[in-house]
PDB file of C-alpha atoms (C1' of nucleotides) in Angstrom:
ATOM      1  CA  UNK A   1      73.461  96.745  96.197  1.00  0.00           C
ATOM      2  CA  UNK A   2      74.362 100.116  95.969  1.00  0.00           C
ATOM      3  CA  UNK A   3      76.700  99.566  98.549  1.00  0.00           C
ATOM      4  CA  UNK A   4      79.346  98.696  95.625  1.00  0.00           C
ATOM      5  CA  UNK A   5      79.551 102.065  94.319  1.00  0.00           C
ATOM      6  CA  UNK A   6      79.986 103.674  97.482  1.00  0.00           C
ATOM      7  CA  UNK A   7      82.641 101.341  98.707  1.00  0.00           C
ATOM      8  CA  UNK A   8      84.667 101.234  95.758  1.00  0.00           C
ATOM      9  CA  UNK A   9      85.258 105.174  95.936  1.00  0.00           C
ATOM     10  CA  UNK A  10      87.052 104.620  98.898  1.00  0.00           C
ATOM     11  CA  UNK A  11      88.747 101.299  98.039  1.00  0.00           C
ATOM     12  CA  UNK A  12      90.067 102.905  94.905  1.00  0.00           C
ATOM     13  CA  UNK A  13      91.588 106.019  97.041  1.00  0.00           C
ATOM     14  CA  UNK A  14      93.294 103.236  99.112  1.00  0.00           C
ATOM     15  CA  UNK A  15      94.475 101.477  96.410  1.00  0.00           C
ATOM     16  CA  UNK A  16      96.420 104.409  95.584  1.00  0.00           C
ATOM     17  CA  UNK A  17      97.710 104.475  99.102  1.00  0.00           C
ATOM     18  CA  UNK A  18      98.414 100.777  99.127  1.00  0.00           C
ATOM     19  CA  UNK A  19     101.650 100.667  96.592  1.00  0.00           C
ATOM     20  CA  UNK A  20      99.599  99.659  93.874  1.00  0.00           C
ATOM     21  CA  UNK A  21      97.915  96.286  95.530  1.00  0.00           C
ATOM     22  CA  UNK A  22      95.302  96.457  92.959  1.00  0.00           C
ATOM     23  CA  UNK A  23      98.060  96.771  90.328  1.00  0.00           C
ATOM     24  CA  UNK A  24      96.746  95.632  86.571  1.00  0.00           C
ATOM     25  CA  UNK A  25      99.698  93.783  86.336  1.00  0.00           C
ATOM     26  CA  UNK A  26      99.835  90.414  87.621  1.00  0.00           C
ATOM     27  CA  UNK A  27     100.810  90.595  90.882  1.00  0.00           C
ATOM     28  CA  UNK A  28     103.687  88.274  91.955  1.00  0.00           C
ATOM     29  CA  UNK A  29     102.389  87.282  94.806  1.00  0.00           C
ATOM     30  CA  UNK A  30     102.546  89.907  97.351  1.00  0.00           C
ATOM     31  CA  UNK A  31     104.446  87.815 100.174  1.00  0.00           C
ATOM     32  CA  UNK A  32     103.096  88.777 103.596  1.00  0.00           C
ATOM     33  CA  UNK A  33     103.535  92.348 102.983  1.00  0.00           C
ATOM     34  CA  UNK A  34      99.679  92.513 104.736  1.00  0.00           C
ATOM     35  CA  UNK A  35     101.218  93.443 108.039  1.00  0.00           C
ATOM     36  CA  UNK A  36     103.264  96.396 106.473  1.00  0.00           C
ATOM     37  CA  UNK A  37     100.049  97.625 104.855  1.00  0.00           C
ATOM     38  CA  UNK A  38      98.482  97.435 107.741  1.00  0.00           C
ATOM     39  CA  UNK A  39     100.548  99.019 110.103  1.00  0.00           C
ATOM     40  CA  UNK A  40     101.202 101.627 107.477  1.00  0.00           C
ATOM     41  CA  UNK A  41      97.262 101.836 107.118  1.00  0.00           C
ATOM     42  CA  UNK A  42      96.726 102.181 110.544  1.00  0.00           C
ATOM     43  CA  UNK A  43      99.681 104.490 111.512  1.00  0.00           C
ATOM     44  CA  UNK A  44      97.812 107.003 109.295  1.00  0.00           C
ATOM     45  CA  UNK A  45      99.965 106.435 106.208  1.00  0.00           C
ATOM     46  CA  UNK A  46      96.908 107.050 104.172  1.00  0.00           C
ATOM     47  CA  UNK A  47      97.609 110.383 102.451  1.00  0.00           C
ATOM     48  CA  UNK A  48      94.374 111.331 100.916  1.00  0.00           C
ATOM     49  CA  UNK A  49      92.857 111.379 104.402  1.00  0.00           C
ATOM     50  CA  UNK A  50      93.779 115.015 104.416  1.00  0.00           C
ATOM     51  CA  UNK A  51      91.119 116.254 102.365  1.00  0.00           C
ATOM     52  CA  UNK A  52      88.801 116.793 104.987  1.00  0.00           C
ATOM     53  CA  UNK A  53      90.500 119.687 106.762  1.00  0.00           C
ATOM     54  CA  UNK A  54      93.317 122.123 106.774  1.00  0.00           C
ATOM     55  CA  UNK A  55      92.814 121.785 110.518  1.00  0.00           C
ATOM     56  CA  UNK A  56      95.617 119.751 110.973  1.00  0.00           C
ATOM     57  CA  UNK A  57      94.236 116.470 111.186  1.00  0.00           C
ATOM     58  CA  UNK A  58      96.603 114.488 113.330  1.00  0.00           C
ATOM     59  CA  UNK A  59      97.583 115.632 116.649  1.00  0.00           C
ATOM     60  CA  UNK A  60      94.244 116.512 117.589  1.00  0.00           C
ATOM     61  CA  UNK A  61      94.475 116.877 120.962  1.00  0.00           C
ATOM     62  CA  UNK A  62      91.329 118.093 121.478  1.00  0.00           C
ATOM     63  CA  UNK A  63      89.381 115.696 119.698  1.00  0.00           C
ATOM     64  CA  UNK A  64      86.385 114.297 121.615  1.00  0.00           C
ATOM     65  CA  UNK A  65      87.051 110.933 122.969  1.00  0.00           C
ATOM     66  CA  UNK A  66      83.918 109.457 120.989  1.00  0.00           C
ATOM     67  CA  UNK A  67      85.412 110.812 117.856  1.00  0.00           C
ATOM     68  CA  UNK A  68      88.761 108.881 118.468  1.00  0.00           C
ATOM     69  CA  UNK A  69      87.300 105.719 119.790  1.00  0.00           C
ATOM     70  CA  UNK A  70      85.481 105.600 116.607  1.00  0.00           C
ATOM     71  CA  UNK A  71      88.297 106.800 114.657  1.00  0.00           C
ATOM     72  CA  UNK A  72      90.287 103.746 116.145  1.00  0.00           C
ATOM     73  CA  UNK A  73      87.559 101.372 115.540  1.00  0.00           C
ATOM     74  CA  UNK A  74      87.540 102.314 111.834  1.00  0.00           C
ATOM     75  CA  UNK A  75      91.156 101.789 111.559  1.00  0.00           C
ATOM     76  CA  UNK A  76      90.681  98.478 113.085  1.00  0.00           C
ATOM     77  CA  UNK A  77      87.906  97.368 110.869  1.00  0.00           C
ATOM     78  CA  UNK A  78      90.084  98.763 107.626  1.00  0.00           C
ATOM     79  CA  UNK A  79      92.958  96.817 109.158  1.00  0.00           C
ATOM     80  CA  UNK A  80      90.807  93.871 109.318  1.00  0.00           C
ATOM     81  CA  UNK A  81      89.827  94.187 105.806  1.00  0.00           C
ATOM     82  CA  UNK A  82      93.310  94.599 104.599  1.00  0.00           C
ATOM     83  CA  UNK A  83      94.033  91.556 106.142  1.00  0.00           C
ATOM     84  CA  UNK A  84      91.398  89.451 104.596  1.00  0.00           C
ATOM     85  CA  UNK A  85      92.347  91.034 101.285  1.00  0.00           C
ATOM     86  CA  UNK A  86      95.635  89.779 101.697  1.00  0.00           C
ATOM     87  CA  UNK A  87      94.342  86.176 102.493  1.00  0.00           C
ATOM     88  CA  UNK A  88      91.882  86.286  99.807  1.00  0.00           C
ATOM     89  CA  UNK A  89      94.746  87.344  96.927  1.00  0.00           C
ATOM     90  CA  UNK A  90      96.848  84.405  98.576  1.00  0.00           C
ATOM     91  CA  UNK A  91      93.952  82.044  98.723  1.00  0.00           C
ATOM     92  CA  UNK A  92      93.409  83.014  94.957  1.00  0.00           C
ATOM     93  CA  UNK A  93      96.892  82.746  94.264  1.00  0.00           C
ATOM     94  CA  UNK A  94      97.104  79.248  95.893  1.00  0.00           C
ATOM     95  CA  UNK A  95      94.319  78.402  93.658  1.00  0.00           C
ATOM     96  CA  UNK A  96      95.618  79.591  90.353  1.00  0.00           C
ATOM     97  CA  UNK A  97      98.863  77.658  91.159  1.00  0.00           C
ATOM     98  CA  UNK A  98      97.108  74.382  91.618  1.00  0.00           C
ATOM     99  CA  UNK A  99      95.285  75.337  88.056  1.00  0.00           C
ATOM    100  CA  UNK A 100      98.504  75.652  86.706  1.00  0.00           C
ATOM    101  CA  UNK A 101     100.020  72.426  88.136  1.00  0.00           C
ATOM    102  CA  UNK A 102      96.643  70.834  86.463  1.00  0.00           C
ATOM    103  CA  UNK A 103      97.659  72.645  83.319  1.00  0.00           C
ATOM    104  CA  UNK A 104     101.009  71.037  83.312  1.00  0.00           C
ATOM    105  CA  UNK A 105      99.935  67.197  83.246  1.00  0.00           C
ATOM    106  CA  UNK A 106      96.974  68.012  80.644  1.00  0.00           C
ATOM    107  CA  UNK A 107      98.075  67.535  76.907  1.00  0.00           C
ATOM    108  CA  UNK A 108      97.839  70.566  74.582  1.00  0.00           C
ATOM    109  CA  UNK A 109      98.794  71.112  71.507  1.00  0.00           C
ATOM    110  CA  UNK A 110     100.407  73.053  70.842  1.00  0.00           C
ATOM    111  CA  UNK A 111     102.315  72.491  74.015  1.00  0.00           C
ATOM    112  CA  UNK A 112     102.507  76.176  75.047  1.00  0.00           C
ATOM    113  CA  UNK A 113      98.945  76.943  74.413  1.00  0.00           C
ATOM    114  CA  UNK A 114      97.076  78.015  77.615  1.00  0.00           C
ATOM    115  CA  UNK A 115      93.931  76.644  78.494  1.00  0.00           C
ATOM    116  CA  UNK A 116      91.881  79.088  80.425  1.00  0.00           C
ATOM    117  CA  UNK A 117      90.487  78.137  83.663  1.00  0.00           C
ATOM    118  CA  UNK A 118      87.074  76.621  82.722  1.00  0.00           C
ATOM    119  CA  UNK A 119      88.910  74.907  79.662  1.00  0.00           C
ATOM    120  CA  UNK A 120      91.444  73.471  82.153  1.00  0.00           C
ATOM    121  CA  UNK A 121      88.698  71.938  84.479  1.00  0.00           C
ATOM    122  CA  UNK A 122      86.491  71.252  81.588  1.00  0.00           C
ATOM    123  CA  UNK A 123      89.334  69.214  79.876  1.00  0.00           C
ATOM    124  CA  UNK A 124      90.698  67.542  82.958  1.00  0.00           C
ATOM    125  CA  UNK A 125      87.347  66.123  83.521  1.00  0.00           C
ATOM    126  CA  UNK A 126      87.199  64.900  79.942  1.00  0.00           C
ATOM    127  CA  UNK A 127      90.897  63.509  80.227  1.00  0.00           C
ATOM    128  CA  UNK A 128      90.313  61.764  83.499  1.00  0.00           C
ATOM    129  CA  UNK A 129      87.262  60.005  81.975  1.00  0.00           C
ATOM    130  CA  UNK A 130      89.096  59.071  78.857  1.00  0.00           C
ATOM    131  CA  UNK A 131      91.820  57.441  80.920  1.00  0.00           C
ATOM    132  CA  UNK A 132      89.633  55.490  82.958  1.00  0.00           C
ATOM    133  CA  UNK A 133      87.564  54.214  80.049  1.00  0.00           C
ATOM    134  CA  UNK A 134      91.313  53.407  78.783  1.00  0.00           C
ATOM    135  CA  UNK A 135      91.941  51.429  81.368  1.00  0.00           C
ATOM    136  CA  UNK A 136      88.866  49.700  81.844  1.00  0.00           C
ATOM    137  CA  UNK A 137      89.016  48.345  78.330  1.00  0.00           C
ATOM    138  CA  UNK A 138      92.641  47.304  78.377  1.00  0.00           C
ATOM    139  CA  UNK A 139      91.555  45.522  81.622  1.00  0.00           C
ATOM    140  CA  UNK A 140      88.875  43.846  79.316  1.00  0.00           C
ATOM    141  CA  UNK A 141      90.995  42.922  76.512  1.00  0.00           C
ATOM    142  CA  UNK A 142      93.378  41.302  78.842  1.00  0.00           C
ATOM    143  CA  UNK A 143      90.574  38.757  79.893  1.00  0.00           C
ATOM    144  CA  UNK A 144      90.359  37.268  76.426  1.00  0.00           C
ATOM    145  CA  UNK A 145      87.323  37.135  73.917  1.00  0.00           C
ATOM    146  CA  UNK A 146      85.580  35.025  75.778  1.00  0.00           C
ATOM    147  CA  UNK A 147      86.664  35.928  79.213  1.00  0.00           C
ATOM    148  CA  UNK A 148      84.529  38.111  81.380  1.00  0.00           C
ATOM    149  CA  UNK A 149      81.550  39.498  80.101  1.00  0.00           C
ATOM    150  CA  UNK A 150      82.129  42.318  77.575  1.00  0.00           C
ATOM    151  CA  UNK A 151      85.419  41.783  76.838  1.00  0.00           C
ATOM    152  CA  UNK A 152      87.020  44.058  74.538  1.00  0.00           C
ATOM    153  CA  UNK A 153      83.775  45.798  74.175  1.00  0.00           C
ATOM    154  CA  UNK A 154      82.638  48.773  76.066  1.00  0.00           C
ATOM    155  CA  UNK A 155      79.996  47.963  78.586  1.00  0.00           C
ATOM    156  CA  UNK A 156      76.445  48.754  78.428  1.00  0.00           C
ATOM    157  CA  UNK A 157      77.134  50.544  75.324  1.00  0.00           C
ATOM    158  CA  UNK A 158      79.400  52.992  77.018  1.00  0.00           C
ATOM    159  CA  UNK A 159      81.265  54.598  74.413  1.00  0.00           C
ATOM    160  CA  UNK A 160      85.174  54.204  73.499  1.00  0.00           C
ATOM    161  CA  UNK A 161      87.825  56.143  74.754  1.00  0.00           C
ATOM    162  CA  UNK A 162      88.458  56.602  71.126  1.00  0.00           C
ATOM    163  CA  UNK A 163      85.355  57.593  70.079  1.00  0.00           C
ATOM    164  CA  UNK A 164      84.856  59.990  72.891  1.00  0.00           C
ATOM    165  CA  UNK A 165      88.569  61.755  71.866  1.00  0.00           C
ATOM    166  CA  UNK A 166      87.568  62.036  68.592  1.00  0.00           C
ATOM    167  CA  UNK A 167      84.510  63.664  68.889  1.00  0.00           C
ATOM    168  CA  UNK A 168      82.138  60.753  69.406  1.00  0.00           C
ATOM    169  CA  UNK A 169      78.561  61.670  70.369  1.00  0.00           C
ATOM    170  CA  UNK A 170      78.663  60.293  73.677  1.00  0.00           C
ATOM    171  CA  UNK A 171      79.320  62.086  76.733  1.00  0.00           C
ATOM    172  CA  UNK A 172      82.582  61.491  79.025  1.00  0.00           C
ATOM    173  CA  UNK A 173      80.171  61.282  81.861  1.00  0.00           C
ATOM    174  CA  UNK A 174      79.214  57.594  82.040  1.00  0.00           C
ATOM    175  CA  UNK A 175      75.386  57.318  81.849  1.00  0.00           C
ATOM    176  CA  UNK A 176      75.366  56.251  85.179  1.00  0.00           C
ATOM    177  CA  UNK A 177      77.173  59.273  86.423  1.00  0.00           C
ATOM    178  CA  UNK A 178      75.588  61.475  88.710  1.00  0.00           C
ATOM    179  CA  UNK A 179      76.531  64.612  86.263  1.00  0.00           C
ATOM    180  CA  UNK A 180      73.717  65.415  83.998  1.00  0.00           C
ATOM    181  CA  UNK A 181      75.963  67.275  82.170  1.00  0.00           C
ATOM    182  CA  UNK A 182      77.836  66.820  79.205  1.00  0.00           C
ATOM    183  CA  UNK A 183      80.969  68.467  79.912  1.00  0.00           C
ATOM    184  CA  UNK A 184      83.309  68.481  76.889  1.00  0.00           C
ATOM    185  CA  UNK A 185      85.705  71.028  76.095  1.00  0.00           C
ATOM    186  CA  UNK A 186      87.757  68.488  74.325  1.00  0.00           C
ATOM    187  CA  UNK A 187      85.756  65.830  74.088  1.00  0.00           C
ATOM    188  CA  UNK A 188      82.860  64.008  73.101  1.00  0.00           C
ATOM    189  CA  UNK A 189      79.620  65.690  72.128  1.00  0.00           C
ATOM    190  CA  UNK A 190      81.297  69.488  72.065  1.00  0.00           C
ATOM    191  CA  UNK A 191      83.537  68.556  69.440  1.00  0.00           C
ATOM    192  CA  UNK A 192      81.508  66.430  67.148  1.00  0.00           C
ATOM    193  CA  UNK A 193      82.088  69.253  64.726  1.00  0.00           C
ATOM    194  CA  UNK A 194      85.587  69.346  64.315  1.00  0.00           C
ATOM    195  CA  UNK A 195      87.580  66.438  66.566  1.00  0.00           C
ATOM    196  CA  UNK A 196      90.409  67.591  64.920  1.00  0.00           C
ATOM    197  CA  UNK A 197      90.352  70.601  65.987  1.00  0.00           C
ATOM    198  CA  UNK A 198      91.960  70.080  69.398  1.00  0.00           C
ATOM    199  CA  UNK A 199      94.965  71.556  68.814  1.00  0.00           C
ATOM    200  CA  UNK A 200      95.586  74.475  70.564  1.00  0.00           C
ATOM    201  CA  UNK A 201      91.995  75.346  72.180  1.00  0.00           C
ATOM    202  CA  UNK A 202      89.892  72.504  72.109  1.00  0.00           C
ATOM    203  CA  UNK A 203      86.777  72.495  71.114  1.00  0.00           C
ATOM    204  CA  UNK A 204      84.231  74.671  72.554  1.00  0.00           C
ATOM    205  CA  UNK A 205      82.433  73.080  74.672  1.00  0.00           C
ATOM    206  CA  UNK A 206      78.671  73.509  74.503  1.00  0.00           C
ATOM    207  CA  UNK A 207      76.729  75.330  76.884  1.00  0.00           C
ATOM    208  CA  UNK A 208      76.499  73.392  80.616  1.00  0.00           C
ATOM    209  CA  UNK A 209      73.653  73.534  82.800  1.00  0.00           C
ATOM    210  CA  UNK A 210      74.856  75.588  85.701  1.00  0.00           C
ATOM    211  CA  UNK A 211      76.528  73.538  88.713  1.00  0.00           C
ATOM    212  CA  UNK A 212      78.122  71.630  86.081  1.00  0.00           C
ATOM    213  CA  UNK A 213      81.515  72.244  87.319  1.00  0.00           C
TER     214      UNK A 213
ATOM    215  C1'  DT B   1      84.655  98.851  70.115  1.00  0.00           C
ATOM    216  C1'  DA B   2      82.538  94.574  72.073  1.00  0.00           C
ATOM    217  C1'  DG B   3      83.246  90.387  74.484  1.00  0.00           C
ATOM    218  C1'  DG B   4      86.233  87.380  76.974  1.00  0.00           C
ATOM    219  C1'  DC B   5      89.404  86.421  80.693  1.00  0.00           C
ATOM    220  C1'  DC B   6      91.888  87.530  84.666  1.00  0.00           C
ATOM    221  C1'  DA B   7      92.835  90.146  89.421  1.00  0.00           C
ATOM    222  C1'  DT B   8      91.220  92.283  92.888  1.00  0.00           C
ATOM    223  C1'  DC B   9      88.436  94.206  96.565  1.00  0.00           C
ATOM    224  C1'  DT B  10      84.529  93.486  99.485  1.00  0.00           C
ATOM    225  C1'  DG B  11      80.791  92.152 102.568  1.00  0.00           C
ATOM    226  C1'  DG B  12      78.383  87.876 103.508  1.00  0.00           C
ATOM    227  C1'  DT B  13      78.219  83.565 105.568  1.00  0.00           C
ATOM    228  C1'  DC B  14      80.384  79.204 107.481  1.00  0.00           C
ATOM    229  C1'  DC B  15      83.522  77.052 110.295  1.00  0.00           C
ATOM    230  C1'  DT B  16      86.852  76.321 114.171  1.00  0.00           C
TER     231       DT B  16
ATOM    232  C1'  DA C   1      86.751  86.253 117.376  1.00  0.00           C
ATOM    233  C1'  DG C   2      89.516  85.085 113.165  1.00  0.00           C
ATOM    234  C1'  DG C   3      90.032  82.672 108.768  1.00  0.00           C
ATOM    235  C1'  DA C   4      88.202  80.162 104.933  1.00  0.00           C
ATOM    236  C1'  DC C   5      84.945  80.499 101.305  1.00  0.00           C
ATOM    237  C1'  DC C   6      82.070  82.098  98.344  1.00  0.00           C
ATOM    238  C1'  DA C   7      79.808  85.340  94.562  1.00  0.00           C
ATOM    239  C1'  DG C   8      79.037  89.695  93.194  1.00  0.00           C
ATOM    240  C1'  DA C   9      81.204  94.031  91.123  1.00  0.00           C
ATOM    241  C1'  DT C  10      84.792  96.550  89.129  1.00  0.00           C
ATOM    242  C1'  DG C  11      88.462  97.482  85.830  1.00  0.00           C
ATOM    243  C1'  DG C  12      92.474  96.313  82.973  1.00  0.00           C
ATOM    244  C1'  DC C  13      94.324  93.701  79.258  1.00  0.00           C
ATOM    245  C1'  DC C  14      93.827  91.637  75.071  1.00  0.00           C
ATOM    246  C1'  DT C  15      91.863  89.723  70.739  1.00  0.00           C
ATOM    247  C1'  DA C  16      88.466  89.336  67.029  1.00  0.00           C
TER     248       DA C  16
END
DNA sequence: TAGGCCATCTGGTCCT
DNA sequence: AGGACCAGATGGCCTA
């Protein structure tokens, strides 16, 4: 895939022309300037193209038709690419927005601590698990000691939420879970070493087998 | 300065 | 055909 290297050069070139599309600053979702960019593109707004000649690039009246169509095809291709880039950017922005929304409902300490993407996902996973577990236990407790089986006691030896939150050794993933992974940023397995360090960054998760997320 | 995280670009693949 | 999704590559910013 040496393509990349080659592709990037021209791409960088384009960037200069595209009004800082690939700007370093977390670009605020460029609305729908796609059209404009394309048009600018298609219209030959790319200044650097002139590199090829002092021969007056434009108005190439005498340009062979084949050359012109090739040029047009190139332009169309480029235009589509830009459009796709724009869509991809928006898609990622949406994804990030969803991730932010998820962060908002996850408790962190300090409050403004920002979880990374991977931390957010892992923590959400554990958080849901813990809440589920809490509900389950609460429900069981309500049935009374001699009520249903296992009242007040975690069924089949599954860990209590409390233990999971505080760094118990159990995995958040129920044993019956399809997950073979021990996801645990904040939880169980991972934090065995320091449950009290939840704050802020949550205990680092142990290395996960691929495909765990 | 190395390493982590992130945004963006890009080409490929799948889906409608 | 065009859009959505994905994964790899690249470069910038930040922190230990």
